[in-house]
PDB file of C-alpha atoms in Angstrom:
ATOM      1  CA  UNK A 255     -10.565  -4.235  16.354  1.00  0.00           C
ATOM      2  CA  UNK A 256     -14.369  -3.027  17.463  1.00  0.00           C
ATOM      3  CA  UNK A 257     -17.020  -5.677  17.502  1.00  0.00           C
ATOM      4  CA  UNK A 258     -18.845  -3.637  15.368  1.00  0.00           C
ATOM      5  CA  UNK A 259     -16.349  -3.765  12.772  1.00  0.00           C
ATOM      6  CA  UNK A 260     -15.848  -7.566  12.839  1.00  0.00           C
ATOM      7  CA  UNK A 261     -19.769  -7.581  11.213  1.00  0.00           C
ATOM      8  CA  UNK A 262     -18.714  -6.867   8.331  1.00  0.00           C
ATOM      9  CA  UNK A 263     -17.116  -9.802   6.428  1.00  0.00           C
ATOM     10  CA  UNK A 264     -14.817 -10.239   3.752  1.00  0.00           C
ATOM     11  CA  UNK A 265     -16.867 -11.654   0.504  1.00  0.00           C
ATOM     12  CA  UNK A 266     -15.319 -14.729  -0.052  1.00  0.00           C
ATOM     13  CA  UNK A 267     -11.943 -15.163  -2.283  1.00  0.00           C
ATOM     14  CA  UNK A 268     -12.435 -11.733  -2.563  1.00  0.00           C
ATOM     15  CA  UNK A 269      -8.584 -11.480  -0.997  1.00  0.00           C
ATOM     16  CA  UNK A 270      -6.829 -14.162  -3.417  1.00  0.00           C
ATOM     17  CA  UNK A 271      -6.212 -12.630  -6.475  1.00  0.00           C
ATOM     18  CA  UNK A 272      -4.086  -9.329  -5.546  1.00  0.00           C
ATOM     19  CA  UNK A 273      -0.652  -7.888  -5.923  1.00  0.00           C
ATOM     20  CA  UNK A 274       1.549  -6.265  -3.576  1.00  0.00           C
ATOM     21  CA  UNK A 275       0.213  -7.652  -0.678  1.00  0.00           C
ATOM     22  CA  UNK A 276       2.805  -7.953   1.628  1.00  0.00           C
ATOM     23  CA  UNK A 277       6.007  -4.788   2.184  1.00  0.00           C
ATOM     24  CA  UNK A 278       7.544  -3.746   4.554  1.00  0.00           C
ATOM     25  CA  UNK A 279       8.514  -0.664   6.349  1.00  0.00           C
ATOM     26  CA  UNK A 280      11.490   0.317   8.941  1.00  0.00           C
ATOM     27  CA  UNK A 281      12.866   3.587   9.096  1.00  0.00           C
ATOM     28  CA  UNK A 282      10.487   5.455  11.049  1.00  0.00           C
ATOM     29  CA  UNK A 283      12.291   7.653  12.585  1.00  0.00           C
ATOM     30  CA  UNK A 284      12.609   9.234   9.268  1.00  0.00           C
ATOM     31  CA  UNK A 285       9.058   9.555   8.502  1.00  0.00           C
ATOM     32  CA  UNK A 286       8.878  12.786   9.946  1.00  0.00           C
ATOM     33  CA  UNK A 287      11.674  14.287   8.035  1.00  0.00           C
ATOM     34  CA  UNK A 288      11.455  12.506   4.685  1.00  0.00           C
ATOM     35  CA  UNK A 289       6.968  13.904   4.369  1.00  0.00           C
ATOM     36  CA  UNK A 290       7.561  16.657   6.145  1.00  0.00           C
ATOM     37  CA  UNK A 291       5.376  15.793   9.169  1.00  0.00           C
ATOM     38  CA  UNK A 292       3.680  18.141  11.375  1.00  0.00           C
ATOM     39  CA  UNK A 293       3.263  16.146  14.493  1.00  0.00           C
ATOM     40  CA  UNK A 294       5.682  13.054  15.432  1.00  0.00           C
ATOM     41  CA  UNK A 295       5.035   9.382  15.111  1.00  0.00           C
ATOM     42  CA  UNK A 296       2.420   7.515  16.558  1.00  0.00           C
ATOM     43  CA  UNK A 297       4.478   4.390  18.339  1.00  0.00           C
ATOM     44  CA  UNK A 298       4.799   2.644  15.368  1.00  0.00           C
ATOM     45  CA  UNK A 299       7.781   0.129  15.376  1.00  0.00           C
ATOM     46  CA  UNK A 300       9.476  -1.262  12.469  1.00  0.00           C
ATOM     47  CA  UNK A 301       7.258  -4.033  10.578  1.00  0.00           C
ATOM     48  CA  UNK A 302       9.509  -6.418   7.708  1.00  0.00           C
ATOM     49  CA  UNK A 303       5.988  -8.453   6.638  1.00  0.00           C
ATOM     50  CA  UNK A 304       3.298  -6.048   6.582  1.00  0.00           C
ATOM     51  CA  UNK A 305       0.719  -7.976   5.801  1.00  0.00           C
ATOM     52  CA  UNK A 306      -3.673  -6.838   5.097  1.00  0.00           C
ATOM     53  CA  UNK A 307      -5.834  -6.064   7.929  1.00  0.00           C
ATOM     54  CA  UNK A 308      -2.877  -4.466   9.773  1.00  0.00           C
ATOM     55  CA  UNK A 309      -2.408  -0.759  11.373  1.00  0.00           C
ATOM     56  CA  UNK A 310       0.173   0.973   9.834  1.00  0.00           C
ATOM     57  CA  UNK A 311       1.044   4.743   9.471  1.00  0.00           C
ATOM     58  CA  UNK A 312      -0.113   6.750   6.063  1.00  0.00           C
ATOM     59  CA  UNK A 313       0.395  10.613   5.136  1.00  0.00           C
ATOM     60  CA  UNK A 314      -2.063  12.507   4.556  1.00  0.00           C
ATOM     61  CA  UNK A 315      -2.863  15.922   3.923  1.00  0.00           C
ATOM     62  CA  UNK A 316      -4.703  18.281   6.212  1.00  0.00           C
ATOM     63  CA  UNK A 317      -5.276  21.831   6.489  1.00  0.00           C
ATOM     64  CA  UNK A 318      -2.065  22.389   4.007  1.00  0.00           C
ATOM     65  CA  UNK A 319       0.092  20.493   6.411  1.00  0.00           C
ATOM     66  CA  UNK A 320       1.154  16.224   6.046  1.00  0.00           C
ATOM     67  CA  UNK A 321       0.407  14.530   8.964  1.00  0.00           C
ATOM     68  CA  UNK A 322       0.972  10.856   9.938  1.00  0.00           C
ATOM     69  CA  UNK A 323      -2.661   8.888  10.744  1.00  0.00           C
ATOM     70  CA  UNK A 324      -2.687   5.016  11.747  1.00  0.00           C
ATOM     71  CA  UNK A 325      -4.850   3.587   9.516  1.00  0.00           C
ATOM     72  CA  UNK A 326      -5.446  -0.669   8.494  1.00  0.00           C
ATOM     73  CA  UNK A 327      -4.776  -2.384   5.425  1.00  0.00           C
ATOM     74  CA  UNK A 328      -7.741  -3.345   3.199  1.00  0.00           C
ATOM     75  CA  UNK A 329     -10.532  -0.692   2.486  1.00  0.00           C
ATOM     76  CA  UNK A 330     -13.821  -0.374   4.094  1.00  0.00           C
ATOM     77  CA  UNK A 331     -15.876   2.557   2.124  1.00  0.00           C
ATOM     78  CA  UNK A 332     -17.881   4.908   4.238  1.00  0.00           C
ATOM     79  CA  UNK A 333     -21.202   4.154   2.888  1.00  0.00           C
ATOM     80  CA  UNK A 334     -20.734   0.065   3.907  1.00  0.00           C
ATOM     81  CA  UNK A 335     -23.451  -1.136   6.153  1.00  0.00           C
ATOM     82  CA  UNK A 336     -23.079  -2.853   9.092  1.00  0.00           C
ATOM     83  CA  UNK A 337     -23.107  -6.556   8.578  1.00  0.00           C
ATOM     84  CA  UNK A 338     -22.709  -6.413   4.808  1.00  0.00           C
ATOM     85  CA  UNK A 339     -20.863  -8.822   3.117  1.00  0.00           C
ATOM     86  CA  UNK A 340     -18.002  -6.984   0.562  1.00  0.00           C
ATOM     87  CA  UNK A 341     -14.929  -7.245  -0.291  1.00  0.00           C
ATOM     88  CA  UNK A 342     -12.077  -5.227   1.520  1.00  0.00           C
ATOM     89  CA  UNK A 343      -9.794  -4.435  -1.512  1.00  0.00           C
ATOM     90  CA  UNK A 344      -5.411  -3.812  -0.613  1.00  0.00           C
ATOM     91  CA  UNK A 345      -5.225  -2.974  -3.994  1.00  0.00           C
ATOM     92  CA  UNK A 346      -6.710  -0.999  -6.366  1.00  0.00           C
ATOM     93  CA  UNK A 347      -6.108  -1.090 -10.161  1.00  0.00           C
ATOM     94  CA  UNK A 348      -5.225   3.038 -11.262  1.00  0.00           C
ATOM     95  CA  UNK A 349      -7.127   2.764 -14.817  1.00  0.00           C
ATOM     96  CA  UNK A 350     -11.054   2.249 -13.019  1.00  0.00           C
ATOM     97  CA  UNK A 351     -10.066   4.117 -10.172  1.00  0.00           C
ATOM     98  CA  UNK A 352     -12.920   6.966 -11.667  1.00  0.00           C
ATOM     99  CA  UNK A 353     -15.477   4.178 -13.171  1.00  0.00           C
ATOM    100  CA  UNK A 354     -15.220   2.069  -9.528  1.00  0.00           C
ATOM    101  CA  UNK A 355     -18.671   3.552  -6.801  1.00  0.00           C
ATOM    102  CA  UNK A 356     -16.502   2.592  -3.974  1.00  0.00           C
ATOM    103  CA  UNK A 357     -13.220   4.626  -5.231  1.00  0.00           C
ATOM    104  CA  UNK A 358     -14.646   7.516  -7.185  1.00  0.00           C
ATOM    105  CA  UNK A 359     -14.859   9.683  -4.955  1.00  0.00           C
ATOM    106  CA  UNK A 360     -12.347   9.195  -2.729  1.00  0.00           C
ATOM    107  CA  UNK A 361      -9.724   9.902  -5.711  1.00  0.00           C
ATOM    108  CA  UNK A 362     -11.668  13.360  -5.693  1.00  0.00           C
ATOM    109  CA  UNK A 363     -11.307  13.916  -1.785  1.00  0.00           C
ATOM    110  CA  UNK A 364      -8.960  11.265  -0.228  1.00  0.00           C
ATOM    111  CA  UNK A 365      -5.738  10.753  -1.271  1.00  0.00           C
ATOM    112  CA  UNK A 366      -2.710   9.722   0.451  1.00  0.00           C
ATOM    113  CA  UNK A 367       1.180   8.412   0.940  1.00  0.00           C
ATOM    114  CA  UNK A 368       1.657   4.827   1.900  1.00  0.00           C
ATOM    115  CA  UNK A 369       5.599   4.990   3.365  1.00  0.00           C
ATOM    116  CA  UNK A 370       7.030   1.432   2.572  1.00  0.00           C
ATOM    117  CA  UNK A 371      11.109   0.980   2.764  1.00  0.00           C
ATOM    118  CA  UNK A 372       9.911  -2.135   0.095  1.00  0.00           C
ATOM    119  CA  UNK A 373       7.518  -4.549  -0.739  1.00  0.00           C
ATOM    120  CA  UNK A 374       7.346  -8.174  -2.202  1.00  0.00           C
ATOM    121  CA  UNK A 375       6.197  -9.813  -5.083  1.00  0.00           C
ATOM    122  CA  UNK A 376       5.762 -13.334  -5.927  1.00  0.00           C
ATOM    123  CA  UNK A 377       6.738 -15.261  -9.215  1.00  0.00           C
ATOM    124  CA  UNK A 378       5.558 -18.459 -10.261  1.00  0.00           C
ATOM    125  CA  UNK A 379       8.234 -21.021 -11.418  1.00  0.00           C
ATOM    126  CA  UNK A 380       6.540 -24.137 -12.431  1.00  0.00           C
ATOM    127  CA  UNK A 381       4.814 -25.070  -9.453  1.00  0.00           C
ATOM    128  CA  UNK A 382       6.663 -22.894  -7.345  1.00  0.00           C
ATOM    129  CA  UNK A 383       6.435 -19.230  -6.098  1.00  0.00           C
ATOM    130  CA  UNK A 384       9.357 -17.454  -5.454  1.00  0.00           C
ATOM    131  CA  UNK A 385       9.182 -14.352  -3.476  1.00  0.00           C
ATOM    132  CA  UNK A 386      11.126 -11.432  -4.373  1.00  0.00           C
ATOM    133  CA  UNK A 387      11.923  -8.070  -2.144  1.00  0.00           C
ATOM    134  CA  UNK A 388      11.618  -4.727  -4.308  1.00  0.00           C
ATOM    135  CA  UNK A 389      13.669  -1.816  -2.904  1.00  0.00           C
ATOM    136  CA  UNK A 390      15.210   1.503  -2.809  1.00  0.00           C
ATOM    137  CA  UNK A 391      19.021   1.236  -4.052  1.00  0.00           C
ATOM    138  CA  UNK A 392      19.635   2.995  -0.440  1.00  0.00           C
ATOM    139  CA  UNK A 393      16.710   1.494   1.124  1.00  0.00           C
ATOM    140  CA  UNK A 394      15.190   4.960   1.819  1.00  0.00           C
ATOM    141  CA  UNK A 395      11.859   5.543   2.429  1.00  0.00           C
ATOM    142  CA  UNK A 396       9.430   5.742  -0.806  1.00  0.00           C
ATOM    143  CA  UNK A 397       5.727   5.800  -0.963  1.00  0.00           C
ATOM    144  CA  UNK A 398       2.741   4.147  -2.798  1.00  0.00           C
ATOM    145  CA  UNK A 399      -0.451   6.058  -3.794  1.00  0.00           C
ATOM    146  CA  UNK A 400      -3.568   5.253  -2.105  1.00  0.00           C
ATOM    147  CA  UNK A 401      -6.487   5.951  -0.995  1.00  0.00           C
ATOM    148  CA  UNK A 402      -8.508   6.025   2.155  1.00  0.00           C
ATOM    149  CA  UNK A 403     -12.177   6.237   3.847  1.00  0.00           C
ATOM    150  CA  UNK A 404     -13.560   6.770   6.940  1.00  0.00           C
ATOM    151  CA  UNK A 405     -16.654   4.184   8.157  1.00  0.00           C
ATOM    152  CA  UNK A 406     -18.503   5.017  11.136  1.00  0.00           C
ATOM    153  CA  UNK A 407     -20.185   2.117  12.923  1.00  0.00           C
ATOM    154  CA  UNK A 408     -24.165   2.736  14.588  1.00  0.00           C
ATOM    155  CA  UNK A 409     -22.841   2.276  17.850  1.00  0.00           C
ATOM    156  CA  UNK A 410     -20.261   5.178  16.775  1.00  0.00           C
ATOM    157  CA  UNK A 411     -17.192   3.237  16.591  1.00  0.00           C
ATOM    158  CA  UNK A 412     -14.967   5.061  13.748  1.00  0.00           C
ATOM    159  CA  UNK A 413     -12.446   2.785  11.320  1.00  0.00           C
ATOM    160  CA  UNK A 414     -10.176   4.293   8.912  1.00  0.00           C
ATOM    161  CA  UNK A 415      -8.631   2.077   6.246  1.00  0.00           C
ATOM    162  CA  UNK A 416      -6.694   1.945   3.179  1.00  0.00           C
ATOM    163  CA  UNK A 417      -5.656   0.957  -0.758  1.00  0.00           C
ATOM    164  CA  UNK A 418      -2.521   0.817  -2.390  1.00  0.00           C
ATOM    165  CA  UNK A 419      -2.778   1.612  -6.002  1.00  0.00           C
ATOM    166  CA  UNK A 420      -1.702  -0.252  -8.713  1.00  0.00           C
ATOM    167  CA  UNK A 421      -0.678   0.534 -12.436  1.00  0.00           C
ATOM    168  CA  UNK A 422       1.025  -1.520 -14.969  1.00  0.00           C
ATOM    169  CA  UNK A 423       4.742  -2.604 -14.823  1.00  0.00           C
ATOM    170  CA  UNK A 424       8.063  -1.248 -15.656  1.00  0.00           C
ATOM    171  CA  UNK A 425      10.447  -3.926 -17.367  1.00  0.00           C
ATOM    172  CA  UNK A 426      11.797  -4.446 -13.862  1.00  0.00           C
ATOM    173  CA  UNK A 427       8.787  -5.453 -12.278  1.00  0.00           C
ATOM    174  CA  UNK A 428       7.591  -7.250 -15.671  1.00  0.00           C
ATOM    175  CA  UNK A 429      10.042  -9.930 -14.567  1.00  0.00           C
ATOM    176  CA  UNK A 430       8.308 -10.911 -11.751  1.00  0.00           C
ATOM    177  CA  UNK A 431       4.539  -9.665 -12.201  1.00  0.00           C
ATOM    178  CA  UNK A 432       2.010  -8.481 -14.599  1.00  0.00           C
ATOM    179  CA  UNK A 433       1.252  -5.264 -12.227  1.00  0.00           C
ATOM    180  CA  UNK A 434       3.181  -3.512  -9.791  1.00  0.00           C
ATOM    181  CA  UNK A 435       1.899  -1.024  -6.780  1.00  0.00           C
ATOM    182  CA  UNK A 436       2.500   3.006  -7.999  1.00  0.00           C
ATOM    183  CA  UNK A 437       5.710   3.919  -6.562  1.00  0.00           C
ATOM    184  CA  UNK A 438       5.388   7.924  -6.260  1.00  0.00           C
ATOM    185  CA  UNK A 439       8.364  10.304  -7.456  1.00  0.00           C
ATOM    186  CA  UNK A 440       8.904  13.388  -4.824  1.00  0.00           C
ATOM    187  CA  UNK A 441       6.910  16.054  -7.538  1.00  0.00           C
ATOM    188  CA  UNK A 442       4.365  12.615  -7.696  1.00  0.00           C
ATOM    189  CA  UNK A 443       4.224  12.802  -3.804  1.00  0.00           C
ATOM    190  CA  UNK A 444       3.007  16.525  -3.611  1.00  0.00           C
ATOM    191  CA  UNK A 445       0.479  16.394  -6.853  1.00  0.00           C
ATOM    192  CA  UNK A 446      -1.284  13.243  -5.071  1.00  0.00           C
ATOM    193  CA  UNK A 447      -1.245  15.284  -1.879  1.00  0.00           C
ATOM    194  CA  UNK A 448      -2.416  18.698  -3.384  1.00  0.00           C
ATOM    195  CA  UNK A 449      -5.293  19.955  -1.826  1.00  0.00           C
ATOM    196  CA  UNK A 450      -6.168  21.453  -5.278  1.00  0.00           C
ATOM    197  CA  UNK A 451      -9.058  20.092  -7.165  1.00  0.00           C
ATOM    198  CA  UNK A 452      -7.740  18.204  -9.817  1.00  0.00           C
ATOM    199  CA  UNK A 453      -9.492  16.233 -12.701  1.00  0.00           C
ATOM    200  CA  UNK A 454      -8.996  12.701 -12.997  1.00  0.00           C
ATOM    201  CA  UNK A 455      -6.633  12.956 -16.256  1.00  0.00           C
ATOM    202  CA  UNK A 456      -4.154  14.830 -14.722  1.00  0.00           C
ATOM    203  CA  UNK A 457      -3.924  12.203 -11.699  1.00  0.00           C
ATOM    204  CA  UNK A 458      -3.497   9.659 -13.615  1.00  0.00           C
ATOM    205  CA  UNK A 459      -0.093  11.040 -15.344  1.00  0.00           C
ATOM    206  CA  UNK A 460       1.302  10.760 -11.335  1.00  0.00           C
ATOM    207  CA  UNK A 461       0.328   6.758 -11.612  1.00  0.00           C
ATOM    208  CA  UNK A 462       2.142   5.369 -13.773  1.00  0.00           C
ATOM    209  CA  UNK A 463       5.133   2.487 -13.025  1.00  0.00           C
ATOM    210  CA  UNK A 464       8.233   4.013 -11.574  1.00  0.00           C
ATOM    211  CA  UNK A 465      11.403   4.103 -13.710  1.00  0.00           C
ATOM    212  CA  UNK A 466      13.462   1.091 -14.169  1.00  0.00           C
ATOM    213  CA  UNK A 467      16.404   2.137 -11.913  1.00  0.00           C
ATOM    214  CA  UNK A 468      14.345   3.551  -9.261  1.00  0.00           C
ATOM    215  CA  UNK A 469      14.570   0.016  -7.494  1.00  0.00           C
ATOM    216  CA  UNK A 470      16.385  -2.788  -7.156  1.00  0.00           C
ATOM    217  CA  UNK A 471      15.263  -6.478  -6.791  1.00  0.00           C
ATOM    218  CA  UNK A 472      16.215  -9.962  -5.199  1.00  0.00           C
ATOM    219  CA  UNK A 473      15.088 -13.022  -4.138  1.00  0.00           C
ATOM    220  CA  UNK A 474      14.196 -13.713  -0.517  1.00  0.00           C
ATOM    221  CA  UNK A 475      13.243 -16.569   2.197  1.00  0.00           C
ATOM    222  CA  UNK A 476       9.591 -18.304   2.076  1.00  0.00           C
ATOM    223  CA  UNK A 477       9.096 -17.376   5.653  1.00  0.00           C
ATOM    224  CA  UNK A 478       7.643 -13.815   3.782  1.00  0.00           C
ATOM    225  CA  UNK A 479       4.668 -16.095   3.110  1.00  0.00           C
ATOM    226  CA  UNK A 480       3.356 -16.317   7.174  1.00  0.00           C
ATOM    227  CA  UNK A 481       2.141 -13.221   8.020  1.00  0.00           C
ATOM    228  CA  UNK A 482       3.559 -14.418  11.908  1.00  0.00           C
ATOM    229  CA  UNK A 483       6.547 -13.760  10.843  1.00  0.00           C
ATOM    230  CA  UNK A 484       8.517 -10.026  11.005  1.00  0.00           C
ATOM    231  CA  UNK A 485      12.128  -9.424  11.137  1.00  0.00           C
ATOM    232  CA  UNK A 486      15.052  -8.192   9.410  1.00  0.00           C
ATOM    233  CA  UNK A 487      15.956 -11.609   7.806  1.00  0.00           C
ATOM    234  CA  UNK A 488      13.142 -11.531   5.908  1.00  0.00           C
ATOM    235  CA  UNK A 489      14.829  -9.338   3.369  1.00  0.00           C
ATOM    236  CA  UNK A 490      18.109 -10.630   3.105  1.00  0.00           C
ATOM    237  CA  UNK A 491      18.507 -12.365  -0.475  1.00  0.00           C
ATOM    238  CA  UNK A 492      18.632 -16.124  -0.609  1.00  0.00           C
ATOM    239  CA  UNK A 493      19.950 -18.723  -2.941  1.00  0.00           C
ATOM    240  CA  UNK A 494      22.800 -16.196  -4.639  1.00  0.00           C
ATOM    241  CA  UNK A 495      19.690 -14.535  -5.883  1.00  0.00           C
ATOM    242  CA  UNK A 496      20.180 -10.990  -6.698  1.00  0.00           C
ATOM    243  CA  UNK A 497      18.034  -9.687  -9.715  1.00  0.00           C
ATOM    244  CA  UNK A 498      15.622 -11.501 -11.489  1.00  0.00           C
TER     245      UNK A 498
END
């Protein structure tokens, strides 16, 4: 992390009320094949807790071709000035994703794949929150829309960071959550990618909630809940917990 990007802060509570903000991604080795990757990985090792503020790989598309760029977790627009106090959003919600100054444009210009193997979601049972793991059948590799930007510090220090978007749920994911991240279908994954100009009607028919079978759920451990901690055993399911 630059000094120069530790000026600007995080407005306060601004990170307490989002979704999806922990997932978790391990096959990397098939990154490459499954986006169709021009150049290889970039030493990234597998990661079960994911948590904001983190490096992690994203696809994006440049000069035709996907490649894999290391970006972090929470977005800093371009146009933020140094020392400004603003939120740093994980999420953001796919119906003002046109109305919103600091995503606007960057659903014009800067699109891209989040690769997650799943993510978690918490549900609130009494006074309790139970996390639950959201995932692939297989476990393969899927990927969230997002979005990214570029900010350049004064002393010319350059930070790249991203959004996961999120839509409304599938009856799956209603279980759990009133909003769930956009899980991307293959033909999804290379309309969000398109270099082609496209308006922001048809981009919204790609973010929409996955279908109901795409993934399977189950309830895991609390340890999902320190960021400190990252292994396989956070996914296992817990309790005799399988779906919701």
């Amino acid at each position: 992390m630059s000094g120069a990007f530790r000026k600007i802060d995080v407005a306060q509570g601004a990170m307490r009320e989002i979704m999806c903000s922990r997932y978790a991604l391990w096959a990397v080795d098939d990154l490459e094949g499954r986006f169709l990757i021009v150049d290889p990985t970039i030493g990234f090792r597998s990661h079960f807790n994911i948590a904001p503020r983190s490096e992690n790989p994203v696809v994006v598309s440049a000069e035709g071709r996907n490649r894999i760029r290391q970006m972090r977790w929470g977005l800093v627009p371009g146009w933020a000035k140094e020392g400004q106090t603003m939120p740093r959003p994980v999420n953001a919600r796919a119906e003002t994703l046109s109305e919103k100054p600091m995503f606007r444009q960057l659903l014009v210009e800067n699109r891209c794949l989040v690769p997650a193997n799943g993510f978690y979601e918490w549900k609130t049972e009494g006074t309790r929150k139970i996390p639950f793991f959201f995932h692939r059948p297989d476990n393969a590799l899927f990927s969230f829309a997002g979005l990214y930007d570029t900010w350049l510090s004064p002393a010319g220090e350059t930070l790249v960071s991203y959004t996961i978007i999120t839509t409304s749920t599938n009856e799956l994911m209603a279980q759990v959550h009133d909003r769930m991240p956009v899980v991307l279908a293959r033909e999804g994954e290379e309309r969000w990618l398109s270099p082609v100009t496209r308006s922001p009607d048809e981009l919204m028919e790609v973010l929409v909630p996955c279908a109901n079978d795409v993934l399977e759920v189950h309830a895991v451990s609390q340890r999902v809940n320190r960021p400190g901690k990252d292994d396989g055993g956070m996914i296992l399911p817990v309790n005799g917990r399988g779906m919701v």
